[in-house]
Coordinates of C-alpha atoms in Angstrom, one line a residue:
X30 CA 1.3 -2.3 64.1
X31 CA -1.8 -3.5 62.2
X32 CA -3.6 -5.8 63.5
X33 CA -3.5 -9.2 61.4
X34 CA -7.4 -9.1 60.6
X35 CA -7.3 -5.6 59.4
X36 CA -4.4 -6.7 57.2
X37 CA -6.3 -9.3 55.6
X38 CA -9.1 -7.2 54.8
X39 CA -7.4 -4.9 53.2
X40 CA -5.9 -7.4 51.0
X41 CA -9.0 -9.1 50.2
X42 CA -10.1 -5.9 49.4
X43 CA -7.3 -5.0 46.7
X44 CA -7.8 -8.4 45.3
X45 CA -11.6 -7.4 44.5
X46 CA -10.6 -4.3 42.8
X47 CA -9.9 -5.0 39.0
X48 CA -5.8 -4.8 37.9
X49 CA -5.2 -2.1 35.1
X50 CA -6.8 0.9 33.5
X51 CA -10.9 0.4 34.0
X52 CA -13.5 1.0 31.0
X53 CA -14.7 4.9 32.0
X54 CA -18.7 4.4 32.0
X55 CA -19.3 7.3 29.2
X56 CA -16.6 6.4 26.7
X57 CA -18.0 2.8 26.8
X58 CA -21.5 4.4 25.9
X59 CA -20.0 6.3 23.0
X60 CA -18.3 3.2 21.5
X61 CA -21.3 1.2 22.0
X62 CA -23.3 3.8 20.3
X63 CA -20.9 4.1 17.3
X64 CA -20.5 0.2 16.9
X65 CA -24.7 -0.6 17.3
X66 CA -25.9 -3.6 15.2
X67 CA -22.2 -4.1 14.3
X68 CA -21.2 -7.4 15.0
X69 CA -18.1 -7.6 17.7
X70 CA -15.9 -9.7 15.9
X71 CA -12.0 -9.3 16.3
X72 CA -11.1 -9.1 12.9
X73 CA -13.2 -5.4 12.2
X74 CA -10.7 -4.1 15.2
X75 CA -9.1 -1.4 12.5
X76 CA -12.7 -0.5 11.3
X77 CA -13.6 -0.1 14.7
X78 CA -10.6 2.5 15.5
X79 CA -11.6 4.4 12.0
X80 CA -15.2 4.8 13.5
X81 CA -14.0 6.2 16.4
X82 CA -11.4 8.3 15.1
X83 CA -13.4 9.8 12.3
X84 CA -16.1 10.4 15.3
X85 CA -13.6 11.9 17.7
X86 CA -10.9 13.5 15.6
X87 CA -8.7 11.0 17.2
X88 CA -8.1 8.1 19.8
X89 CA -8.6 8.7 23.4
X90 CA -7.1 6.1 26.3
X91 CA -10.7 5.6 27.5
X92 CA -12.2 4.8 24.2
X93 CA -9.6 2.3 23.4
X94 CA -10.2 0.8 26.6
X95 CA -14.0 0.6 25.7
X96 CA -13.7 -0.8 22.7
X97 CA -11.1 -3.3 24.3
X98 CA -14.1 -4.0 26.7
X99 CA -16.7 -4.7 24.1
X100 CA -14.6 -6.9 21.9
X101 CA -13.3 -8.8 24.8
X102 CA -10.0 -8.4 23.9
X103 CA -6.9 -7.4 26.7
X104 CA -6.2 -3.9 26.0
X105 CA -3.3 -4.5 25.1
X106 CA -4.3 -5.9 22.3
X107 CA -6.2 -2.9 21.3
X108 CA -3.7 -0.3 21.9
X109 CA -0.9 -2.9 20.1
X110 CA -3.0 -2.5 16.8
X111 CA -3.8 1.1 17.4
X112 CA -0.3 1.8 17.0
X113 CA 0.7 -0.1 14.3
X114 CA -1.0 2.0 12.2
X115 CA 0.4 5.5 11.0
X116 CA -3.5 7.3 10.6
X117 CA -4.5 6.7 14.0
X118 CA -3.8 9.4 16.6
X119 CA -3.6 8.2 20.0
X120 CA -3.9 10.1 22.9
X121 CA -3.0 9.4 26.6
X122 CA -4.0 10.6 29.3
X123 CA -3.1 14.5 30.7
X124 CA -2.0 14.2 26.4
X125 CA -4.6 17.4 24.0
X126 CA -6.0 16.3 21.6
X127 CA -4.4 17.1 18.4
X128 CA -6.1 20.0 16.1
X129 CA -9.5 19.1 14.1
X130 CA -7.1 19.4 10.8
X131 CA -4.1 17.3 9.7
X132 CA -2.8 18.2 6.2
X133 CA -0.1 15.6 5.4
X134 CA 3.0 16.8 3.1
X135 CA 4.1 13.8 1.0
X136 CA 8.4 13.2 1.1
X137 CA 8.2 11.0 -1.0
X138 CA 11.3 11.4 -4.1
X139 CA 8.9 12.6 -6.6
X140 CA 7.5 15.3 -4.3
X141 CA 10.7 16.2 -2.7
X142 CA 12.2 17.0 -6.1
X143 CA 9.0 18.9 -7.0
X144 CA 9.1 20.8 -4.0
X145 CA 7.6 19.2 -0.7
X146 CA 10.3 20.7 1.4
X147 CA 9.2 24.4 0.9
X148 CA 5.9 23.6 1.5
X149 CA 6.8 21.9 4.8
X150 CA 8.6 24.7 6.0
X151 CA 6.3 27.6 5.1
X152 CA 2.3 25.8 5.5
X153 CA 3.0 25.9 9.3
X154 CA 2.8 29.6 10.2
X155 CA 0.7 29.9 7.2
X156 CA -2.2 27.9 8.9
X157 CA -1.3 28.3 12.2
X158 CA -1.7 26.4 15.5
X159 CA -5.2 24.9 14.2
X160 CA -3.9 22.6 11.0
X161 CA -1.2 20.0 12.1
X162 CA 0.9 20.0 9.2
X163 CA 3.0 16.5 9.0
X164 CA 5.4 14.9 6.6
X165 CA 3.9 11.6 5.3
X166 CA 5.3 8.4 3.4
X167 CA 4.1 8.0 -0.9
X168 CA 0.4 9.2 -0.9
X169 CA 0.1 7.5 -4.8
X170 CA 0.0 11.2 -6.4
X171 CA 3.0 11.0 -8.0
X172 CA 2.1 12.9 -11.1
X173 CA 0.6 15.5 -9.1
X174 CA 3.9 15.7 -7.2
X175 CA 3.7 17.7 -5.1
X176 CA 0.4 16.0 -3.3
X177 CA -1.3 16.6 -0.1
X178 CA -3.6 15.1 1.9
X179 CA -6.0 17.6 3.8
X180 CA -8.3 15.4 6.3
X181 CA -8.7 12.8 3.5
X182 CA -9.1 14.6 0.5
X183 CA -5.8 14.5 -1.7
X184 CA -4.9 17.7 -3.5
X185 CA -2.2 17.8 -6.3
X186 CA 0.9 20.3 -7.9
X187 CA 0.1 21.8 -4.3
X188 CA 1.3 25.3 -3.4
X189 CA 1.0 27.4 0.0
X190 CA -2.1 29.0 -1.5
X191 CA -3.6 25.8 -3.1
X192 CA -3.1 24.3 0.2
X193 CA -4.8 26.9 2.5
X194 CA -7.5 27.2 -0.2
X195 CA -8.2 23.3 0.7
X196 CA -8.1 23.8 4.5
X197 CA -10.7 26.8 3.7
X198 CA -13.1 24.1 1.9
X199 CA -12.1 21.3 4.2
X200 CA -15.5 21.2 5.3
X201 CA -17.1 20.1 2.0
X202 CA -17.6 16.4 1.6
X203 CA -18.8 15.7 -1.7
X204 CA -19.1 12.3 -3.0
X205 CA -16.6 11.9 -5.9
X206 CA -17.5 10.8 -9.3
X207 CA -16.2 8.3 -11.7
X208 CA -14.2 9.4 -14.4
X209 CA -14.1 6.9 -17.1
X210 CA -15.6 5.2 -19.2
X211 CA -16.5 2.4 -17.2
X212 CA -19.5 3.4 -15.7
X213 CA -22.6 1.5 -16.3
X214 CA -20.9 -1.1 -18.7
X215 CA -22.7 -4.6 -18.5
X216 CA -20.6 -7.1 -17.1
X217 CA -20.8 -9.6 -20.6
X218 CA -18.0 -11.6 -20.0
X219 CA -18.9 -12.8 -16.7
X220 CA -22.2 -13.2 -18.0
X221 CA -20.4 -15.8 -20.5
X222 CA -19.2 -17.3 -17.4
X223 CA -21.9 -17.6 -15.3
X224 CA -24.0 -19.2 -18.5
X225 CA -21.5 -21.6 -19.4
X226 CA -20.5 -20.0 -22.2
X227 CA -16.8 -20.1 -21.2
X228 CA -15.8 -23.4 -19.4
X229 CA -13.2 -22.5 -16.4
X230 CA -10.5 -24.4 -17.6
X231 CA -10.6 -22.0 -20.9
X232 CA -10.9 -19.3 -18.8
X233 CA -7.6 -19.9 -17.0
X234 CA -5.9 -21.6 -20.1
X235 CA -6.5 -17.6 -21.8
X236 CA -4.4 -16.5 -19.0
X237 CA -1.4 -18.9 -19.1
X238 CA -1.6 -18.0 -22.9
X239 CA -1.7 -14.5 -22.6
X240 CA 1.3 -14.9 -20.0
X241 CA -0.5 -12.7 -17.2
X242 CA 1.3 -12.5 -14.1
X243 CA 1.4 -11.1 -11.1
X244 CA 1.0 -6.9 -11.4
X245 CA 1.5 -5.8 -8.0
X246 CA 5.1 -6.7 -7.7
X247 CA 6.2 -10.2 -7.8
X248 CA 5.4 -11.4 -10.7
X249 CA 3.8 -14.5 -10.2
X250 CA 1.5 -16.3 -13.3
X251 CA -1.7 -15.5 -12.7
X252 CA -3.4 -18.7 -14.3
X253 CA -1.2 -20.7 -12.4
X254 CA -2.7 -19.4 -8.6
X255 CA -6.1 -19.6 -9.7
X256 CA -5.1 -23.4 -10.4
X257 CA -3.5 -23.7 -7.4
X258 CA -5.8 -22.4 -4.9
X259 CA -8.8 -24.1 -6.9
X260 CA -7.2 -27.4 -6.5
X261 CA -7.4 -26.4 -2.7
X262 CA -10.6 -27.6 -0.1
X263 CA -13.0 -25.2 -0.1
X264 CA -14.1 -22.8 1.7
X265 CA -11.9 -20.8 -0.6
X266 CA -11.2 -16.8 0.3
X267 CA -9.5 -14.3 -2.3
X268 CA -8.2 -11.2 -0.9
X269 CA -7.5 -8.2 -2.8
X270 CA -4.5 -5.7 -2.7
X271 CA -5.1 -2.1 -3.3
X272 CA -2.8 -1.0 -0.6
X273 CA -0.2 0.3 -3.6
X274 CA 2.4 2.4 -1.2
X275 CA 5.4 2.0 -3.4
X276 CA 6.8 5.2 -3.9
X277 CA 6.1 6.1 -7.6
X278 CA 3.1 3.8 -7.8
X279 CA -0.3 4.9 -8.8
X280 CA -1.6 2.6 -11.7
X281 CA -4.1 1.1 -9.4
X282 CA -5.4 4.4 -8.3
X283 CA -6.0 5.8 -12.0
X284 CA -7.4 2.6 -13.0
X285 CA -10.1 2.6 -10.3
X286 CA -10.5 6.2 -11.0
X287 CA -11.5 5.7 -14.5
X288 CA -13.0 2.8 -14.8
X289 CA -14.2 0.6 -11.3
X290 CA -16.2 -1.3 -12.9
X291 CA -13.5 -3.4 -15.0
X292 CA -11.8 -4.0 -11.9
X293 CA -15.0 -5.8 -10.1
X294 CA -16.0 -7.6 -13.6
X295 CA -12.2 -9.2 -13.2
X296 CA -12.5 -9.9 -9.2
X297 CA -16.0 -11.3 -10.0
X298 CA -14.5 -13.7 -13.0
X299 CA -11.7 -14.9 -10.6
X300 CA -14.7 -15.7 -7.5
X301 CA -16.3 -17.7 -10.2
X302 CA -13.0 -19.5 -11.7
X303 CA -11.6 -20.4 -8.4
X304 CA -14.7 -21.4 -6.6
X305 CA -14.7 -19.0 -4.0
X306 CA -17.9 -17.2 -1.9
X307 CA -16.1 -14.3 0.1
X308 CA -13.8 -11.6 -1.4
X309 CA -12.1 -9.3 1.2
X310 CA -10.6 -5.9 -0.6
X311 CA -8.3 -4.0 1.1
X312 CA -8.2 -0.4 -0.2
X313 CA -5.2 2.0 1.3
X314 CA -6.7 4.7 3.6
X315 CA -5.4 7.4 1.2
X316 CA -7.9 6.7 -1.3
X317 CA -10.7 8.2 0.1
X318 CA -12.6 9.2 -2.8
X319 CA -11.4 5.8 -4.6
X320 CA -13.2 4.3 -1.5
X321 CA -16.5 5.9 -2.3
X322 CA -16.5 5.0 -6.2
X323 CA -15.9 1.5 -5.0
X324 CA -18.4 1.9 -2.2
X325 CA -21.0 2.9 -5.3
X326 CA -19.9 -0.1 -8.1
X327 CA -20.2 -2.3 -5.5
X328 CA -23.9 -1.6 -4.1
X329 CA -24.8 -2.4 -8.0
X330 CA -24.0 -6.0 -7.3
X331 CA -27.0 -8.6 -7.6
X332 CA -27.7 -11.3 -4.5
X333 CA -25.9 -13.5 -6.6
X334 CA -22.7 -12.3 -6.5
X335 CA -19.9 -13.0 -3.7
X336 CA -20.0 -11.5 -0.5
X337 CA -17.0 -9.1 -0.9
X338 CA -15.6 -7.0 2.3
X339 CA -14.4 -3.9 1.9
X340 CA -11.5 -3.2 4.6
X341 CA -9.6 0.3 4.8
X342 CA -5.9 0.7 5.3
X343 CA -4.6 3.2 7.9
X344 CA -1.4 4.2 6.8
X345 CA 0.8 1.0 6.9
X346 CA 3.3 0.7 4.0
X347 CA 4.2 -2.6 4.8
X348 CA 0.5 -3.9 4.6
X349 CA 1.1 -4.0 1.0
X350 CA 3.0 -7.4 1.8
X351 CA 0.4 -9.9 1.4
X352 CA 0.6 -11.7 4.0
X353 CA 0.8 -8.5 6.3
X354 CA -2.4 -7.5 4.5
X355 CA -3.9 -10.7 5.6
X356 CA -2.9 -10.0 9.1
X357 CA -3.9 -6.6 9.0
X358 CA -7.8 -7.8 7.1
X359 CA -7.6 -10.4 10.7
X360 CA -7.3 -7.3 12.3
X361 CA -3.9 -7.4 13.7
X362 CA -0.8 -5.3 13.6
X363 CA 0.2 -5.6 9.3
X364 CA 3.5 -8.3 10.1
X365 CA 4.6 -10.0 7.5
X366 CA 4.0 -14.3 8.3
X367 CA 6.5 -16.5 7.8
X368 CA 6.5 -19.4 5.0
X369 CA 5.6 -22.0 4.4
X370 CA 3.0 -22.4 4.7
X371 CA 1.8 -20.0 1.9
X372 CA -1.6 -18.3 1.3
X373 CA -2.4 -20.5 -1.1
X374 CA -3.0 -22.9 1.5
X375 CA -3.3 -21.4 4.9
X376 CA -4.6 -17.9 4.1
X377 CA -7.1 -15.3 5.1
X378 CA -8.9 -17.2 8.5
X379 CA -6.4 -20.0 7.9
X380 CA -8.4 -20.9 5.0
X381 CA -7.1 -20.9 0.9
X382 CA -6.8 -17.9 -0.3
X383 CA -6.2 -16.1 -4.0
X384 CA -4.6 -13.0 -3.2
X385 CA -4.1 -10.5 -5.9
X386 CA -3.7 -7.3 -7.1
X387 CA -5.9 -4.9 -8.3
X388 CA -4.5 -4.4 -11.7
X389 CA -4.0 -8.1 -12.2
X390 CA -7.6 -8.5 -12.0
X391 CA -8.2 -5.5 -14.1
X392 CA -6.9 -6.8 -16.9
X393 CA -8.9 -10.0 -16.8
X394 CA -12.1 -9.1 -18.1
X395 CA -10.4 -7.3 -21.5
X396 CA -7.7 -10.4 -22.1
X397 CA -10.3 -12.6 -21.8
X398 CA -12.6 -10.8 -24.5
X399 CA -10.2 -9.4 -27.4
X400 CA -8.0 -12.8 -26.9
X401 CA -4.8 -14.1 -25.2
X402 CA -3.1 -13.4 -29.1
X403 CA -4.6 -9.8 -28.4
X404 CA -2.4 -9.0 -25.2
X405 CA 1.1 -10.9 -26.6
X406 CA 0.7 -9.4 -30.0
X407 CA 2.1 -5.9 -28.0
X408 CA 5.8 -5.9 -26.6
X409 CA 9.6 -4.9 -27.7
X410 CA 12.6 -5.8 -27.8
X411 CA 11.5 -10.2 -27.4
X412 CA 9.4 -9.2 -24.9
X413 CA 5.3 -9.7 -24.9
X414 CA 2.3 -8.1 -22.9
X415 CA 1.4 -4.8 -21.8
X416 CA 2.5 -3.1 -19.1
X417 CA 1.0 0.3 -16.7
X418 CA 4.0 2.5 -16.1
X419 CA 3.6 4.6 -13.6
X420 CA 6.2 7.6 -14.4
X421 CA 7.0 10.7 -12.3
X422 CA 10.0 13.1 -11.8
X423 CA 11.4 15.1 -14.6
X424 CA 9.2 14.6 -17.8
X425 CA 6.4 16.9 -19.3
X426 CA 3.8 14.4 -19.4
X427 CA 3.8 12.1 -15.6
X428 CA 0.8 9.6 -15.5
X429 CA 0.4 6.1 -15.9
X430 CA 1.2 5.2 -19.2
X431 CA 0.0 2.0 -20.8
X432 CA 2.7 0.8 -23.1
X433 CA 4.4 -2.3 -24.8
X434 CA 6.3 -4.4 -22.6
X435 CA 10.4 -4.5 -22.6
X436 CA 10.2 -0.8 -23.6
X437 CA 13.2 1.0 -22.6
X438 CA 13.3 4.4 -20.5
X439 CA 14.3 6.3 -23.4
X440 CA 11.3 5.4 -25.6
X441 CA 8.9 5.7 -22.4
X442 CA 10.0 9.4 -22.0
X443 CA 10.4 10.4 -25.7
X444 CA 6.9 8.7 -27.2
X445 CA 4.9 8.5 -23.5
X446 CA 6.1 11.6 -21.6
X447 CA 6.4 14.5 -24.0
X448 CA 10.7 14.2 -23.3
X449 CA 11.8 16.0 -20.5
X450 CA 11.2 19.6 -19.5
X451 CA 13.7 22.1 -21.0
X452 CA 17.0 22.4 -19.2
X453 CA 16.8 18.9 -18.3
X454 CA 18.6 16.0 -19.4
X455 CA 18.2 12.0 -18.1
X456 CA 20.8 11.6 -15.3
X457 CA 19.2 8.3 -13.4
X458 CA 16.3 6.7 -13.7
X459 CA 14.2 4.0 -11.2
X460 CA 12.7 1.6 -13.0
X461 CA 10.8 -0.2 -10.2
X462 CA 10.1 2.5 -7.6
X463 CA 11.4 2.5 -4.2
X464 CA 12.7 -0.9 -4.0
X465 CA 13.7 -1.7 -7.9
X466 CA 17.0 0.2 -7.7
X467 CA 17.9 2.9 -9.4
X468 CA 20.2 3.3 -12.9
X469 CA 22.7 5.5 -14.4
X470 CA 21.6 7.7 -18.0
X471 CA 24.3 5.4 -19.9
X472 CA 21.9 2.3 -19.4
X473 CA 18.9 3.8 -20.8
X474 CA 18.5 1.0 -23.2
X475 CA 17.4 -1.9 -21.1
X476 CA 13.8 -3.7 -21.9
X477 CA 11.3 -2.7 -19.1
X478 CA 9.9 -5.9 -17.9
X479 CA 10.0 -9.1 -15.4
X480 CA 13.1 -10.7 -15.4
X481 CA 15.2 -8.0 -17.5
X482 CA 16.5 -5.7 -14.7
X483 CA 17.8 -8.6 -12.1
X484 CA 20.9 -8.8 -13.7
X485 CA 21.7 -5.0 -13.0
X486 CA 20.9 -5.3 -9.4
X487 CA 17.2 -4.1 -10.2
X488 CA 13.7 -5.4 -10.8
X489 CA 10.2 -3.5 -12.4
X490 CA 8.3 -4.5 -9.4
X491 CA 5.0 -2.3 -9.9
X492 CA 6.6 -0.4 -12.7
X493 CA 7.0 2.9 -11.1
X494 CA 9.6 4.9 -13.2
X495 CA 11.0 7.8 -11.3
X496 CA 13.2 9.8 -13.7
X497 CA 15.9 12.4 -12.8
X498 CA 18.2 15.0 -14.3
X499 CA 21.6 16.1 -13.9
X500 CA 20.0 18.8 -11.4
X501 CA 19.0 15.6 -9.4
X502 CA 21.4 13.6 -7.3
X503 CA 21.3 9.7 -7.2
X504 CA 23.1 9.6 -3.7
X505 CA 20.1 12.0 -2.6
X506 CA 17.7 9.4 -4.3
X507 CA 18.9 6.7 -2.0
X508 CA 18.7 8.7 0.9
X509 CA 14.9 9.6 0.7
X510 CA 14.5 5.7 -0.2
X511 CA 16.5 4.8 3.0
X512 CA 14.2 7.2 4.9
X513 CA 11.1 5.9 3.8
X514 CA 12.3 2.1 4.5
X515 CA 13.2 3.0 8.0
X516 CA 9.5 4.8 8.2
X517 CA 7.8 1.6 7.2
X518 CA 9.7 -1.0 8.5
X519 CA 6.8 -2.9 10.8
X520 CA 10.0 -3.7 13.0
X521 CA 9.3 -7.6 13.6
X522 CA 12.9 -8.5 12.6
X523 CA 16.2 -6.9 13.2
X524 CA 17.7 -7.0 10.4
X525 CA 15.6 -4.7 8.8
X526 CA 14.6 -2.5 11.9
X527 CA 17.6 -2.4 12.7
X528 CA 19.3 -2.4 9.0
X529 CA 17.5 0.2 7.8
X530 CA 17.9 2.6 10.4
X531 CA 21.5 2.0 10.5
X532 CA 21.5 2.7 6.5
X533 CA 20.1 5.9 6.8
X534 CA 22.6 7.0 9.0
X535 CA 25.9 5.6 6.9
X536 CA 24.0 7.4 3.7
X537 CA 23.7 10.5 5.3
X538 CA 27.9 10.6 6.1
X539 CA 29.9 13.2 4.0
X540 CA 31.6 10.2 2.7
X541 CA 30.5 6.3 2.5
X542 CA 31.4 3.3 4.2
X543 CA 31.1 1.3 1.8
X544 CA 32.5 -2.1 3.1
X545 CA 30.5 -1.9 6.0
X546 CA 27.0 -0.5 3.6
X547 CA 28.4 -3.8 1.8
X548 CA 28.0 -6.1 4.9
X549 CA 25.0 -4.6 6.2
X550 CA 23.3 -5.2 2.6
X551 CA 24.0 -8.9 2.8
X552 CA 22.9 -9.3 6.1
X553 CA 19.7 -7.8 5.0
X554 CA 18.9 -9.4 2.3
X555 CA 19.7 -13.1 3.7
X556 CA 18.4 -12.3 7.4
X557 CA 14.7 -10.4 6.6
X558 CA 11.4 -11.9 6.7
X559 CA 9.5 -10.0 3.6
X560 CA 10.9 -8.2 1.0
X561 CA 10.6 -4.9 2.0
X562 CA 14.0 -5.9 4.2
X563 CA 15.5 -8.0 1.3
X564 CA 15.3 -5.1 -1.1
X565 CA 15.2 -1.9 0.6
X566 CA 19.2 -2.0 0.3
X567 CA 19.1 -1.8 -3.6
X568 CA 19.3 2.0 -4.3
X569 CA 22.2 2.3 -1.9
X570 CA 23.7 -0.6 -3.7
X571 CA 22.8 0.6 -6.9
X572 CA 24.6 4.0 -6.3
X573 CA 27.8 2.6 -4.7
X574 CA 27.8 0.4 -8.3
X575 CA 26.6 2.9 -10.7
X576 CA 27.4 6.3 -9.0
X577 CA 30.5 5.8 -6.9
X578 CA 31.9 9.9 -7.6
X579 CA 28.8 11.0 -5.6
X580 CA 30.1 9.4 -2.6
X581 CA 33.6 9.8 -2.5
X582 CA 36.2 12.2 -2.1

């Protein structure tokens, strides 16, 4: 027996040794070193975890407990955000590291027709045991299809050879260049701002006129939020979405490609308009050399000029949501918020915030100088604007394709795309990437644009146009877009963690349920939070209405 005293030392001495894993004294020096003169604020967690990562190849138990440590956040906290995100590589304890090289194979539909599979199952024993080779979600290449990422340089119309040749010159880190013809263009119309040369209220009346709205997704009128939020108590926040992971999409990157500078002319106008000081930008982590030509336009910038933040992405779909991206800029796990309350008023730091995307802004600068009459004097079929296709899949010319609004399919591929390649002929089209739906050949004549497709259980969204042939199948389609939803899914409610797991497995049954697809559609699209949940059933729904011979006997 133990004698009573003994027994209480010991406890007394268990209670003076800390509960959980403890900060390893050299790890904590390596974090420190990488995060000196950085402020430790909560919200640059993720950019935290990319300097370490980028340092170390990778995320070590004993370095997230550091950085834990010098935030003075619960490590829980740390390792909960850590992985959340897709790009981070965590590794435990007794775990290896994984290998100094990850080349990641995009699934998405446009690369799987083009041929991501074959490269998937041959790059592994070409490149052996020192290049992880992994499958990876839309890397916004579409027209390159099909793209790689090796480390963080993209490489398009891969093949094995291409490929290896990349991992050869992995170790080159060039800065990339701008492309267009936006470099070095003075910023004259917010110089017409900032003078007083163009009041604020004409400002924002040229973009009710010209009908701009919304060109990430949903749509909304974009004079109309910069009222809103103005109208709002300062301090006023905007946050910008370039976090474009809708497979098909890649307007946002070609336009910040070519020309950066329009982009931050148009971001700057909307600071100035809407009374606001601080601009965060949230740039996907795929765009690394995007990154840099940002980086580069925005280092130009006087003292005058907003404080803007520039905040990378790490691989998170869903962060393209905007209030996930908000959570996500906090520094959190990228979960959707519910509403109300809406950004507009309890945003970014719980302040107002004007959240947009990058192309909306783009075209501010360019509406506001040729004239509202300017952008509605394009358009078919009744309807007015312009509008950024992004098209991929079976045509001779995939790109983004800037071209009247309400255009139909048929005229996008015949006067945009060159036709189709020889051999091939229109079978199905998706008019609005991942989520819009997808369409039989016979219904080819449908204007392109907000509020045309609803009716046929579709919508534009970001105008991704994804086109296949009769070689293609439809029910195939669905099941890569079912894939992907279950990939992205941040998992906060069950009907779409749950749902879209449950749909991939129904889809991939020699024949389909389709009562019970039926219910589980419903289900998630009155039960999710965000609208990855509410519309990630669409191509399944689309093909049981459009395409039932491909999934019955």
């Amino acid at each position: 027996m133990i004698p009573i005293a003994v027994q209480g030392a010991s406890r007394e001495r268990k209670r003076q040794r800390p509960k959980g894993r403890q900060v390893d004294a050299a790890a904590l020096q390596q974090v420190q070193a990488l995060l000196d003169g950085l402020p430790r604020r909560r919200d640059l967690l993720i950019e935290f975890l990319h300097l370490i990562q980028d340092a170390y190849g990778c995320l070590s138990a004993a370095h997230l407990a550091a950085l834990a440590s010098e935030l003075r956040l619960a490590q829980v906290e740390v390792f909960e955000v850590a992985t959340f995100y897709h790009h981070f590589d965590i590794v435990r304890e007794g775990e290896l590291p994984p290998p100094a090289l990850t080349v990641r194979v995009c699934d998405g539909l446009s690369c799987e027709m083009a041929g991501a599979g074959e490269l998937l199952a041959r790059l592994p024993a070409m490149l052996g045991r020192e290049v992880r080779i992994v499958s990876a979600p839309c890397i916004g290449r579409c027209e390159q299809a099909p793209a790689v990422l090796v480390g963080q340089r993209a490489s398009g119309l891969a093949s094995c050879e291409s490929v290896s040749a990349a991992v050869a010159a992995a170790a080159s880190t060039g800065a990339a260049q701008c492309i267009g013809e936006g470099e070095g263009a003075a910023f004259a119309v917010l110089g017409e701002c900032l003078s007083g040369a163009r009041s604020v209220e004409a400002v924002i009346g040229a973009l009710e006129d010209a009908g701009l709205r919304g060109l990430g997704g949903a749509g909304f009128p974009a004079g109309r939020k910069w009222r809103i939020v103005r109208n709002e108590p300062g301090p006023r926040l905007m946050a910008v979405n370039i976090d474009e992971g809708e497979p098909g999409t890649f307007k946002d990157r070609f336009y910040l490609e070519h020309n950066p500078r329009q982009f931050v002319e148009g971001m700057l106008i909307a600071a100035w308009a809407v009374g606001i000081d601080e601009i965060y930008v949230y740039l996907r982590d795929e765009y690394h050399d995007c990154r840099q030509l940002l980086q580069q336009e925005l280092a130009r910038l006087g003292d005058g000029s907003p404080r803007i933040h520039l905040r990378r992405g790490a691989g998170a779909y869903i962060c393209g949501e905007e209030s996930a991206m908000i959570e996500s800029i906090e520094g959190k796990r990228g979960m959707p918020r519910l509403r109300p309350p809406y950004l507009a008023q309890v945003g970014l730091f719980g302040r107002p915030t004007l959240e947009h995307n990058f192309e909306t802004l783009y075209w501010v600068p360019q509406i506001l100088a040729k004239g509202a009459a300017w952008f509605t004097s394009h358009g078919r079929h009744g309807r007015k604007g312009l509008r950024s296709f992004s098209v991929s899949g079976r045509v001779n010319q995939p790109g983004v394709k800037l071209a009247p609004a309400g255009i139909t399919v048929q005229e996008l591929i015949d006067e945009y795309c060159g036709g189709m390649p020889g051999g091939h002929q229109l079978y199905a089209y998706l008019p609005g990437g991942a989520s819009g739906g997808i369409l039989p050949a016979s219904m080819n004549n449908i204007p392109l644009d907000f509020d045309t497709l609803q009716p046929y259980g579709c919508f534009i969204g970001s105008a991704a146009i994804i086109v296949l042939s009769q070689h293609d199948s439809a029910r195939a389609a669905a099941g890569n877009m079912m894939r992907f939803f279950r990939h992205e899914s941040c998992g906060q409610c069950t009907p779409c963690r749950v749902g879209t797991a449950k749909a991939v497995d129904l889809v991939a049954q020699p024949v389909w349920d389709e009562s019970l697809l039926g219910e589980l559609s419903q289900v998630m699209r009155d039960a999710s939070i965000c609208g990855l949940g509410q519309a990630a059933p669409n191509p399944v729904d689309c093909v049981l209405k459009y395409f039932p011979h491909e999934v019955r006997r």
